[in-house]
Amino acid sequence: FQDFNPFDNLLCILLGISFTVWFTLLLVFIIVPAIFGVSFGIRQLYMKTLLKIFEWATRRIERGAKDKNHPLHKPYSNGDGSNRDLDSASEFEMSDIFYFCRRGVESIMDDEVTKRFSAEELESWNLLTRSNYNFQHISLRLTVLWGLGVVIRYGFLLPLRVTLAFTGVGLLVVLTSIIGFLPNGRTKNFLSEKVHLMCYRICVRALTAIITYHDSENKPKNGGICVANHTSPIDVIILASDGCYAMVGQIHGGLMGVIQKSMVKACPHIWFERSEVKDRHLVAKRLSDHVEDKTKLPILIFPEGTCINNTSVMMFKKGSFEIGSTVYPVAIKYDPRFGDAFWNSSQFGMVSYLLRMMSSWAIVCSVWYLPPMSREEGEDAVQFANRVKAAIARQGGLVDLLWDGGLKRGKVKDTFKEEQQKLYSKMLVGTQEDRSRS
Amino acid sequence: MGSRASTLLREEEIEEIKKETGFSHSQITRLYSRFTSLDKGENGTLSREDFQRIPELAINPLGDRIINAFFPEGLDREDQVNFRGFMRTLAHFRPIEDNEKNKDPTASEPLNSRTNKLLFAFRLYDLDRDDKISRDELLQVLRMMVGVNISDEQLGSIADRTIQEADQNGDNSISFNEFIKVLEKVDVEQKMSIRFLH
């Protein structure tokens, strides 16, 4: 066992060297640029290469499917909607039932709402088995490529990203706690801003998020409220790495709670206890107080109240639109070709969701800062909310829906059914009155 | 890895469903992925709650009657419908033109024939499944469609008029044949068909 020692030593030395090299590379290429907000353009190159590979893979699958004569599963595209057969009806006829019947069965086959709560289906394949419905063994080359993808993603990218994530979060907690000891003033605000930006940028790189910001001249200013469509918790990181916001939310326990408590030491965020969340007046008061203080950062709010799958924007809760300050709408659109960012909270917990994010290829998204909007004369909060929602939907290329995101978990209100009944009745009764007059 | 549409539905099953309902291969796989997305309990069957979770169906005044059409057995709350049953019911809404491709003289009447479409609608009215629509049943269904917006008297007179026009054998209720006669001029094929893109 005398030969054992030199090899053992050699192994240790090699491990030590590779660790040091790895960390230096990490520092130079990722952490330092994050601190100063510059970029080497590595991620853009990565993105272009990936796109070429995906296109090739998709073409291969389509060719393979044609050879085997297997029809491909394409995302559902709606046939023509049901015509308003009832327009011509005037009196009740037994055939009136057909209208409701057909509408009902059409909604069973496909409806506008339930599909927003599960991940979008893709036309092309991005080498992730989780997003593919057509994965059969088409060719050896494709399978090898997929296998290679797995090795790269889980063996190289995932550990890299996890390290970065820990670094980012750790730095955030430590540095904000330190800053908390400084007296309130310009230095504190300046440092807090820098620290927040730096840590969020490290987190952005931890997810390999490639973000394009548009129209930065409309970035939210102090005393305003920033509203955006909600797809996942990552939205926060994406927005906060380009500007400083005051976050609003419920205090959680565990690691989240630690992060929240240390963040609030450096600059004022609005955290609510679980019990306070139900009290709408309290919430509104705290938000208005914050907004009136012009030295405080703009508030970041997601009015949908829940995560939607980024194909549509659902009803905005009117609470944030009643406060009466300038609203800065922001549209966030993820490119689903690289990895689906939607958090289906009924399917995945937070940790498994983050692991899925970190083992995708990349998260590519576009952020549009829309011009600020204020409530106009004679417009109530709901109309204002719908106007903002329409603007965001238009910019992001999303479907503008009136349905409530709360339908993910709750039942639809009976008032909607009553409206349908009223419409039908009006048609019947209208004719009865005509008949009695003639 | 979660359930993937084609992998859980075997080829033999797809062929059987194809023969029985007339849907094409890709329509069946697509409806299967719709079925699994509605199946929150992931046990391969749908319950009434699963249907009621569809908001557009929940606000349909006849939503409950339509859901009922999927559960032919009883009005038991515990009812479950599997994929075959689901497809069999949806098959009623296939456009009739599509049948031209699979003209098989020995096969029994297809599920989406005019008669079967009418039978589907008839069953929506016939609440107690006794093969006739009584005045009471008609009133109940009318009430579902109009809500609280029309008075009992007005609704009653509408029901009376309808039965008067349809009833031929004087039993003050509408049988299936009388139902067919009333609707003979209506373009049932178009009103009860859903165009389904490939």
XYZ file of C-alpha atoms in Angstrom:
636
model
C 0.000 0.000 0.000
C 2.936 2.179 -0.498
C 1.916 3.089 -4.069
C -1.395 4.319 -2.742
C -0.098 7.529 -1.253
C 1.349 9.325 -4.252
C -1.803 8.641 -6.320
C -3.944 9.760 -3.469
C -1.998 12.954 -3.183
C -2.139 13.452 -6.913
C -5.908 13.087 -6.836
C -6.229 15.655 -4.090
C -4.001 18.084 -5.915
C -5.964 17.653 -9.135
C -9.253 18.186 -7.347
C -7.896 21.237 -5.614
C -6.649 22.748 -8.855
C -9.863 22.096 -10.752
C -11.914 23.642 -7.952
C -9.754 26.741 -7.922
C -9.882 27.054 -11.686
C -13.606 26.617 -11.679
C -14.173 29.228 -9.032
C -11.869 31.702 -10.714
C -13.697 31.258 -13.985
C -16.980 31.684 -12.156
C -15.752 34.850 -10.536
C -14.291 36.387 -13.654
C -16.979 35.498 -16.141
C -20.068 35.670 -14.036
C -19.838 37.347 -10.664
C -17.692 40.332 -11.534
C -19.740 41.253 -14.600
C -22.853 40.873 -12.459
C -21.529 43.372 -9.995
C -20.834 45.936 -12.654
C -23.775 45.091 -14.869
C -21.754 44.323 -17.995
C -22.022 41.297 -20.189
C -19.588 39.351 -22.319
C -22.255 38.253 -24.740
C -21.655 34.594 -23.927
C -25.342 34.010 -23.286
C -26.424 35.487 -26.611
C -24.075 33.163 -28.439
C -25.332 30.237 -26.409
C -28.890 31.128 -27.309
C -28.225 31.298 -31.057
C -26.446 27.934 -31.031
C -29.295 26.319 -29.135
C -31.897 27.646 -31.566
C -30.067 26.104 -34.523
C -29.920 22.742 -32.770
C -33.632 22.846 -31.888
C -34.623 23.615 -35.470
C -32.595 20.679 -36.678
C -34.152 18.410 -34.049
C -37.679 19.447 -34.961
C -37.089 18.877 -38.647
C -35.743 15.439 -37.847
C -38.815 14.567 -35.831
C -41.181 15.740 -38.551
C -39.328 13.768 -41.151
C -39.281 10.698 -38.949
C -42.976 10.982 -38.245
C -43.795 11.240 -41.942
C -41.721 8.126 -42.668
C -43.527 6.127 -40.043
C -46.864 7.645 -41.094
C -47.609 8.703 -37.556
C -49.559 11.889 -37.297
C -47.953 14.406 -34.985
C -49.667 15.809 -31.973
C -50.040 19.489 -32.741
C -51.227 22.036 -30.221
C -54.973 22.464 -30.329
C -56.228 25.043 -32.762
C -59.891 25.966 -32.497
C -62.330 25.356 -35.267
C -64.845 28.108 -36.024
C -66.669 29.274 -32.941
C -70.349 28.515 -32.638
C -72.471 30.980 -34.562
C -75.058 32.902 -32.659
C -77.882 30.661 -33.759
C -80.181 32.358 -31.321
C -80.177 35.664 -33.209
C -82.831 34.471 -35.601
C -84.953 32.733 -32.975
C -87.885 34.673 -31.712
C -90.181 32.309 -29.914
C -89.211 29.335 -27.914
C -88.592 26.302 -30.072
C -87.479 22.887 -29.001
C -84.405 23.367 -31.130
C -83.201 26.248 -28.940
C -81.582 23.646 -26.774
C -79.108 22.916 -29.558
C -77.413 26.249 -29.028
C -76.632 25.698 -25.370
C -75.819 22.083 -26.019
C -73.251 22.798 -28.670
C -71.656 25.625 -26.688
C -71.392 23.299 -23.716
C -69.760 20.459 -25.616
C -67.385 22.856 -27.348
C -66.201 24.064 -23.970
C -65.683 20.456 -22.909
C -63.496 19.861 -25.944
C -61.511 23.005 -25.332
C -62.046 26.123 -23.296
C -60.242 29.419 -22.884
C -59.608 29.205 -19.173
C -58.407 25.811 -17.934
C -55.639 25.638 -20.492
C -54.078 28.795 -19.042
C -53.266 26.932 -15.852
C -51.035 24.324 -17.419
C -47.889 24.677 -19.462
C -48.174 25.801 -23.064
C -47.740 23.173 -25.754
C -44.907 23.704 -28.198
C -44.623 23.187 -31.923
C -40.923 22.487 -31.902
C -38.934 20.273 -29.624
C -36.283 21.709 -27.379
C -34.563 18.491 -26.373
C -36.310 18.335 -23.030
C -38.479 15.258 -22.607
C -40.724 17.191 -20.248
C -42.055 19.330 -23.083
C -42.493 16.760 -25.774
C -45.504 14.748 -26.781
C -43.951 13.141 -29.805
C -40.866 11.627 -28.311
C -40.443 8.250 -29.803
C -37.234 6.743 -30.974
C -36.956 8.519 -34.307
C -33.255 8.247 -34.941
C -30.080 7.358 -33.151
C -28.593 10.776 -33.730
C -31.527 12.498 -32.078
C -31.412 10.252 -29.043
C -27.682 10.766 -28.714
C -28.169 14.493 -28.933
C -30.819 14.325 -26.276
C -28.562 12.196 -24.066
C -25.751 14.695 -24.541
C -28.192 17.418 -23.589
C -29.059 15.628 -20.374
C -25.398 15.248 -19.455
C -24.641 18.903 -20.136
C -27.698 20.156 -18.333
C -27.536 18.024 -15.226
C -23.797 17.495 -15.045
C -22.452 20.893 -15.876
C -25.126 23.573 -15.946
C -27.100 22.523 -12.893
C -24.213 22.462 -10.373
C -22.934 25.726 -11.811
C -26.303 27.371 -11.428
C -26.928 26.016 -7.958
C -23.583 27.416 -6.802
C -24.443 30.786 -8.282
C -27.880 30.734 -6.693
C -26.448 30.064 -3.266
C -23.848 32.781 -3.779
C -26.445 35.287 -4.880
C -28.894 34.611 -2.084
C -26.176 34.368 0.519
C -24.668 37.684 -0.480
C -28.103 39.291 -0.462
C -28.860 38.202 3.076
C -25.439 39.053 4.466
C -24.939 42.390 2.757
C -28.443 43.731 3.392
C -28.112 42.844 7.061
C -24.841 44.772 7.209
C -26.348 47.764 5.451
C -29.192 47.655 7.945
C -26.820 48.951 10.574
C -26.213 52.203 8.715
C -28.294 55.268 9.599
C -31.062 56.185 7.144
C -29.806 58.517 4.501
C -28.451 58.848 1.013
C -25.480 56.522 1.563
C -27.722 53.790 2.823
C -30.093 54.076 -0.133
C -27.242 54.157 -2.602
C -25.552 51.094 -1.138
C -28.821 49.223 -0.778
C -29.575 49.855 -4.432
C -26.192 48.561 -5.526
C -26.383 45.487 -3.340
C -29.873 44.556 -4.475
C -28.990 44.985 -8.143
C -25.804 42.952 -7.796
C -27.436 40.030 -6.049
C -30.357 39.920 -8.457
C -27.969 39.951 -11.394
C -26.127 36.963 -9.929
C -29.475 35.197 -9.567
C -30.301 36.035 -13.165
C -27.116 34.315 -14.246
C -27.941 31.449 -11.909
C -30.949 30.786 -14.108
C -29.162 31.631 -17.323
C -31.864 34.136 -18.021
C -31.376 36.054 -21.228
C -33.505 39.137 -20.899
C -34.154 41.865 -23.425
C -35.436 45.102 -21.954
C -37.418 47.393 -24.239
C -38.286 51.046 -23.793
C -36.266 51.569 -20.644
C -37.141 55.253 -20.711
C -40.511 54.241 -19.211
C -38.956 52.586 -16.175
C -41.028 53.062 -13.028
C -40.171 56.013 -10.839
C -40.505 56.640 -7.124
C -44.039 57.075 -5.882
C -45.496 54.911 -8.632
C -46.847 51.398 -8.817
C -45.405 48.905 -11.257
C -47.843 46.237 -12.463
C -46.904 43.244 -14.559
C -48.380 39.967 -15.736
C -47.441 37.002 -13.569
C -46.032 33.737 -14.816
C -43.661 32.596 -12.110
C -41.726 33.807 -9.073
C -38.820 34.429 -11.437
C -40.669 37.513 -12.704
C -39.515 39.295 -9.566
C -35.860 38.511 -10.206
C -36.166 39.570 -13.815
C -37.632 42.954 -13.021
C -35.558 43.626 -9.945
C -32.270 43.054 -11.732
C -32.946 46.087 -13.892
C -34.339 48.500 -11.349
C -35.063 48.823 -7.673
C -38.533 48.111 -6.396
C -40.300 47.799 -3.107
C -41.742 44.325 -2.961
C -45.155 43.500 -1.608
C -46.037 40.159 -0.175
C -46.846 37.869 2.657
C -44.206 36.950 5.191
C -43.238 33.307 4.803
C -41.389 31.087 7.176
C -38.126 29.333 6.512
C -35.507 30.539 4.083
C -37.918 32.898 2.313
C -38.695 34.540 5.635
C -35.015 35.048 6.412
C -34.457 36.664 3.034
C -37.505 38.892 3.467
C -36.501 40.039 6.933
C -32.972 40.942 5.922
C -34.097 42.720 2.736
C -36.384 44.992 4.672
C -33.478 46.132 6.832
C -31.773 47.775 3.895
C -34.767 49.467 2.278
C -38.483 49.533 2.995
C -40.415 46.642 1.450
C -44.035 45.957 2.337
C -44.446 42.596 4.009
C -47.766 41.534 5.494
C -48.546 39.017 8.170
C -50.878 36.256 7.061
C -53.751 37.713 9.066
C -53.318 41.203 7.654
C -53.642 40.018 4.069
C -57.402 39.539 4.416
C -57.928 43.104 5.604
C -58.259 45.036 2.361
C -58.380 48.423 4.007
C -55.164 47.817 5.880
C -53.452 46.672 2.715
C -54.698 49.691 0.771
C -53.596 52.049 3.541
C -50.085 50.699 3.718
C -49.725 50.849 -0.038
C -50.986 54.446 -0.218
C -48.712 55.532 2.596
C -45.737 54.052 0.816
C -46.649 55.630 -2.484
C -47.075 59.103 -1.001
C -43.536 59.088 0.339
C -41.585 60.104 -2.750
C -38.275 58.926 -1.327
C -39.496 55.359 -1.325
C -39.065 53.017 -4.262
C -41.894 52.140 -6.685
C -44.053 49.224 -5.575
C -44.045 46.034 -7.618
C -47.413 44.266 -7.808
C -48.821 41.369 -9.850
C -52.552 42.099 -10.008
C -53.560 38.724 -11.427
C -52.920 37.282 -8.025
C -51.736 33.933 -9.335
C -49.389 32.452 -11.929
C -50.790 32.152 -15.449
C -49.069 30.246 -18.222
C -47.931 33.278 -20.243
C -50.324 32.829 -23.143
C -52.879 35.215 -21.727
C -53.508 37.913 -19.178
C -56.361 37.278 -16.772
C -58.473 39.589 -14.682
C -56.579 42.220 -12.725
C -57.677 42.664 -9.129
C -58.752 46.236 -8.686
C -57.072 46.863 -5.312
C -53.853 48.337 -6.693
C -55.774 50.508 -9.128
C -57.790 52.230 -6.442
C -54.786 53.857 -4.822
C -54.599 56.730 -7.227
C -50.975 56.976 -8.132
C -49.319 56.610 -11.508
C -49.287 53.066 -12.789
C -46.317 51.804 -14.792
C -47.393 48.725 -16.744
C -44.775 46.139 -17.658
C -45.298 43.215 -20.040
C -43.188 40.090 -19.601
C -43.183 37.463 -22.331
C -41.147 34.293 -22.033
C -39.866 32.474 -25.079
C -41.089 28.937 -24.507
C -38.610 27.399 -26.926
C -35.870 27.318 -24.339
C -37.689 26.191 -21.255
C -41.149 26.756 -19.916
C -41.076 29.180 -17.035
C -44.683 28.750 -15.889
C -45.029 27.637 -12.267
C -47.898 25.199 -11.936
C -48.149 25.328 -8.169
C -50.523 22.375 -8.023
C -48.004 20.230 -9.851
C -44.657 21.353 -8.449
C -43.517 22.784 -5.178
C -41.186 25.782 -5.159
C -37.981 23.768 -4.801
C -38.716 21.257 -7.544
C -39.842 24.153 -9.744
C -36.525 25.951 -9.224
C -34.610 22.775 -9.965
C -36.547 22.357 -13.194
C -35.737 25.945 -14.113
C -32.083 25.448 -13.389
C -31.897 22.304 -15.471
C -33.516 23.805 -18.572
C -31.410 25.265 -21.283
C -32.081 28.872 -20.537
C -34.847 31.256 -19.732
C -35.315 33.743 -22.496
C -37.725 36.568 -22.083
C -38.588 40.064 -23.206
C -39.618 42.862 -20.909
C -41.464 45.888 -22.223
C -41.776 48.993 -20.080
C -45.018 50.634 -21.179
C -45.709 54.364 -20.829
C -47.214 55.312 -17.466
C -50.999 55.446 -17.101
C -53.273 57.193 -14.621
C -56.934 56.858 -13.834
C -58.974 59.167 -16.020
C -62.021 61.255 -15.136
C -65.138 59.179 -14.796
C -63.255 55.914 -14.941
C -63.601 53.553 -12.024
C -60.925 51.218 -10.723
C -62.216 48.195 -12.653
C -62.257 50.024 -15.986
C -58.805 51.418 -15.309
C -57.540 47.941 -14.464
C -58.984 46.563 -17.697
C -57.393 49.358 -19.706
C -53.971 48.615 -18.253
C -54.504 44.909 -18.786
C -55.400 45.440 -22.443
C -52.227 47.489 -22.960
C -50.058 44.798 -21.413
C -51.759 42.037 -23.404
C -51.339 43.943 -26.653
C -47.649 44.584 -26.107
C -46.780 41.093 -25.000
C -48.836 39.373 -27.697
C -51.002 37.687 -25.056
C -54.717 36.929 -25.128
C -56.715 39.401 -23.072
C -59.203 37.450 -20.952
C -61.870 38.705 -18.608
C -61.797 35.524 -16.563
C -60.444 35.584 -13.038
C -57.149 33.817 -12.366
C -58.751 32.661 -9.153
C -60.637 30.097 -11.246
C -57.474 28.041 -11.003
C -58.654 26.947 -7.607
C -62.139 28.314 -7.110
C -65.524 27.972 -8.744
C -66.955 30.503 -11.129
C -69.530 32.928 -9.714
C -73.208 32.219 -10.349
C -73.712 35.750 -11.669
C -72.167 34.713 -14.975
C -74.743 31.969 -15.437
C -77.486 34.393 -14.508
C -76.264 36.733 -17.247
C -76.578 33.949 -19.829
C -80.088 33.204 -18.611
C -81.009 36.871 -18.776
C -79.810 37.165 -22.384
C -81.899 34.207 -23.459
C -84.965 35.440 -21.572
C -84.732 38.860 -23.142
C -84.969 37.240 -26.525
C -88.050 35.232 -25.591
C -89.860 37.922 -23.628
C -89.216 40.577 -26.244
C -91.299 38.595 -28.705
C -94.080 37.955 -26.180
C -94.508 41.688 -25.717
C -94.620 42.230 -29.463
C -97.247 39.554 -29.777
C -99.481 41.105 -27.127
C -99.174 44.514 -28.756
C -100.143 43.371 -32.267
C -42.191 12.091 -15.915
C -45.959 12.534 -15.895
C -48.476 11.074 -18.285
C -47.871 11.737 -21.952
C -50.774 11.486 -24.366
C -49.732 8.829 -26.868
C -47.768 6.700 -24.476
C -50.676 5.835 -22.189
C -53.174 5.138 -24.962
C -52.402 1.904 -26.709
C -52.662 1.564 -30.471
C -55.328 -1.159 -30.171
C -57.482 1.105 -28.066
C -57.136 3.934 -30.557
C -58.224 1.578 -33.355
C -61.232 0.413 -31.396
C -62.313 3.953 -30.592
C -61.783 4.880 -34.230
C -64.138 2.114 -35.345
C -66.733 2.898 -32.754
C -66.805 6.681 -33.016
C -65.316 7.550 -36.382
C -62.794 10.041 -35.015
C -59.419 10.121 -36.698
C -56.162 9.058 -35.067
C -54.950 12.570 -34.360
C -58.363 13.706 -33.091
C -58.353 10.815 -30.629
C -54.876 11.583 -29.280
C -55.735 15.228 -28.931
C -58.972 14.512 -27.111
C -57.067 12.085 -24.912
C -54.680 14.788 -23.814
C -57.716 16.998 -23.132
C -59.246 14.144 -21.100
C -56.101 13.762 -19.009
C -55.830 17.478 -18.403
C -59.395 17.498 -17.050
C -58.724 14.413 -14.925
C -57.370 16.079 -11.808
C -57.468 12.916 -9.765
C -55.330 11.153 -12.362
C -57.257 7.916 -12.067
C -58.238 7.596 -15.719
C -61.847 8.675 -15.208
C -63.754 11.933 -14.996
C -66.281 12.764 -12.318
C -68.975 15.447 -12.469
C -66.704 17.805 -10.484
C -64.048 17.519 -13.176
C -66.547 18.811 -15.738
C -67.816 21.541 -13.474
C -64.323 22.901 -13.182
C -64.600 24.198 -16.747
C -65.821 27.775 -16.205
C -67.513 28.111 -19.604
C -69.461 24.937 -18.914
C -70.339 25.960 -15.354
C -71.990 29.155 -16.561
C -73.932 27.372 -19.317
C -77.573 27.270 -18.163
C -77.865 23.673 -19.312
C -74.408 22.745 -18.063
C -75.639 20.178 -15.579
C -77.846 18.480 -18.172
C -74.938 18.244 -20.603
C -72.651 16.813 -17.936
C -75.375 14.304 -17.138
C -75.304 13.072 -20.736
C -71.838 11.651 -20.092
C -73.066 9.456 -17.241
C -75.688 7.184 -18.769
C -76.065 4.822 -15.833
C -77.663 6.601 -12.961
C -77.787 9.901 -11.187
C -75.351 8.674 -8.583
C -72.915 11.285 -7.326
C -70.088 8.762 -7.450
C -70.335 8.307 -11.223
C -67.175 8.213 -13.240
C -66.771 8.179 -16.999
C -63.726 6.621 -18.667
C -62.150 7.695 -21.931
C -64.232 5.331 -24.066
C -67.457 6.684 -22.612
C -66.164 10.239 -23.024
C -65.427 9.672 -26.708
C -68.700 7.870 -27.292
C -70.640 10.882 -26.065
C -68.488 13.413 -27.933
C -68.926 11.346 -31.106
C -72.496 12.581 -31.356
C -71.107 15.957 -32.379
C -68.991 14.853 -35.277
C -70.082 16.489 -38.528
C -72.067 14.092 -40.698
C -70.059 14.887 -43.864
C -67.047 13.179 -42.324
C -68.916 9.861 -42.549
C -68.614 9.850 -46.310
C -65.058 8.605 -46.018
C -65.876 5.517 -43.987
C -68.993 4.241 -45.749
C -69.404 0.741 -44.451
C -72.836 -0.736 -45.304
C -72.593 -3.503 -42.711
C -71.805 -1.173 -39.817
C -74.551 -0.104 -37.449
C -75.837 3.431 -37.484
C -73.010 5.843 -36.662
C -73.169 7.753 -33.401
C -73.371 11.065 -35.210
C -76.332 10.259 -37.445
C -79.231 12.690 -37.478
C -81.350 10.364 -35.408
C -78.687 9.935 -32.764
C -78.081 13.668 -32.566
C -81.802 14.169 -32.033
C -81.795 11.428 -29.409
C -79.027 13.258 -27.557
C -81.066 16.460 -27.494
C -84.232 14.552 -26.540
C -82.440 13.102 -23.526
C -81.492 16.603 -22.392
C -85.200 17.364 -22.008
C -86.224 13.962 -20.682
C -85.179 14.320 -17.060
C -86.452 11.028 -15.673
C -85.457 8.972 -18.720
C -88.917 7.541 -19.303
C -88.688 8.245 -23.058
C -91.185 11.049 -23.046
C -91.032 14.755 -22.252
C -93.840 15.675 -19.881
C -95.103 19.227 -19.326
C -93.326 19.268 -16.004
C -89.980 18.271 -17.501
C -90.330 20.872 -20.220
C -91.074 23.499 -17.606
C -88.031 22.516 -15.582
C -85.694 22.729 -18.556
C -87.202 26.057 -19.627
C -86.657 27.319 -16.101
C -82.999 26.336 -16.339
C -82.605 28.294 -19.553
C -84.314 31.507 -18.453
C -83.436 31.673 -14.768
C -85.600 34.055 -12.777
C -86.372 36.422 -15.597
C -89.714 35.023 -16.772
C -92.809 34.454 -14.645
C -94.345 31.048 -13.996
C -97.473 31.914 -15.972
C -95.565 33.025 -19.060
C -93.333 29.978 -18.888
C -96.387 27.772 -18.421
C -98.027 29.168 -21.527
C -94.852 28.659 -23.555
C -94.721 25.040 -22.403
C -98.406 24.500 -23.186
C -98.049 25.922 -26.663
C -95.016 23.780 -27.395
C -96.690 20.569 -26.284
C -99.862 21.420 -28.166
C -97.884 21.877 -31.396
C -95.872 18.707 -30.962
C -98.259 16.244 -29.353
C -100.027 14.016 -31.855
C -101.381 11.118 -29.838
C -102.976 13.307 -27.200
C -101.075 12.021 -24.145
C -99.978 15.564 -23.265
C -96.316 14.671 -23.542
C -93.788 14.475 -26.342
C -92.417 11.114 -27.392
C -89.223 10.706 -29.362
C -91.048 10.251 -32.671
C -93.126 13.362 -32.073
C -89.880 15.171 -31.228
C -88.343 14.066 -34.548
C -91.447 15.267 -36.408
C -91.335 18.717 -34.813
C -87.701 19.172 -35.783
C -87.877 17.696 -39.273
C -87.311 21.074 -40.918
C -84.426 22.047 -38.632
C -80.862 21.653 -39.860
C -79.887 19.380 -37.010
C -76.706 18.297 -38.766
C -75.307 21.802 -38.689
C -76.582 22.894 -35.277
C -75.378 19.789 -33.467
C -71.978 19.450 -35.098
C -68.655 20.801 -33.976
C -66.059 21.396 -36.624
C -62.849 19.955 -35.347
C -59.630 21.013 -37.039
C -57.142 18.314 -37.851
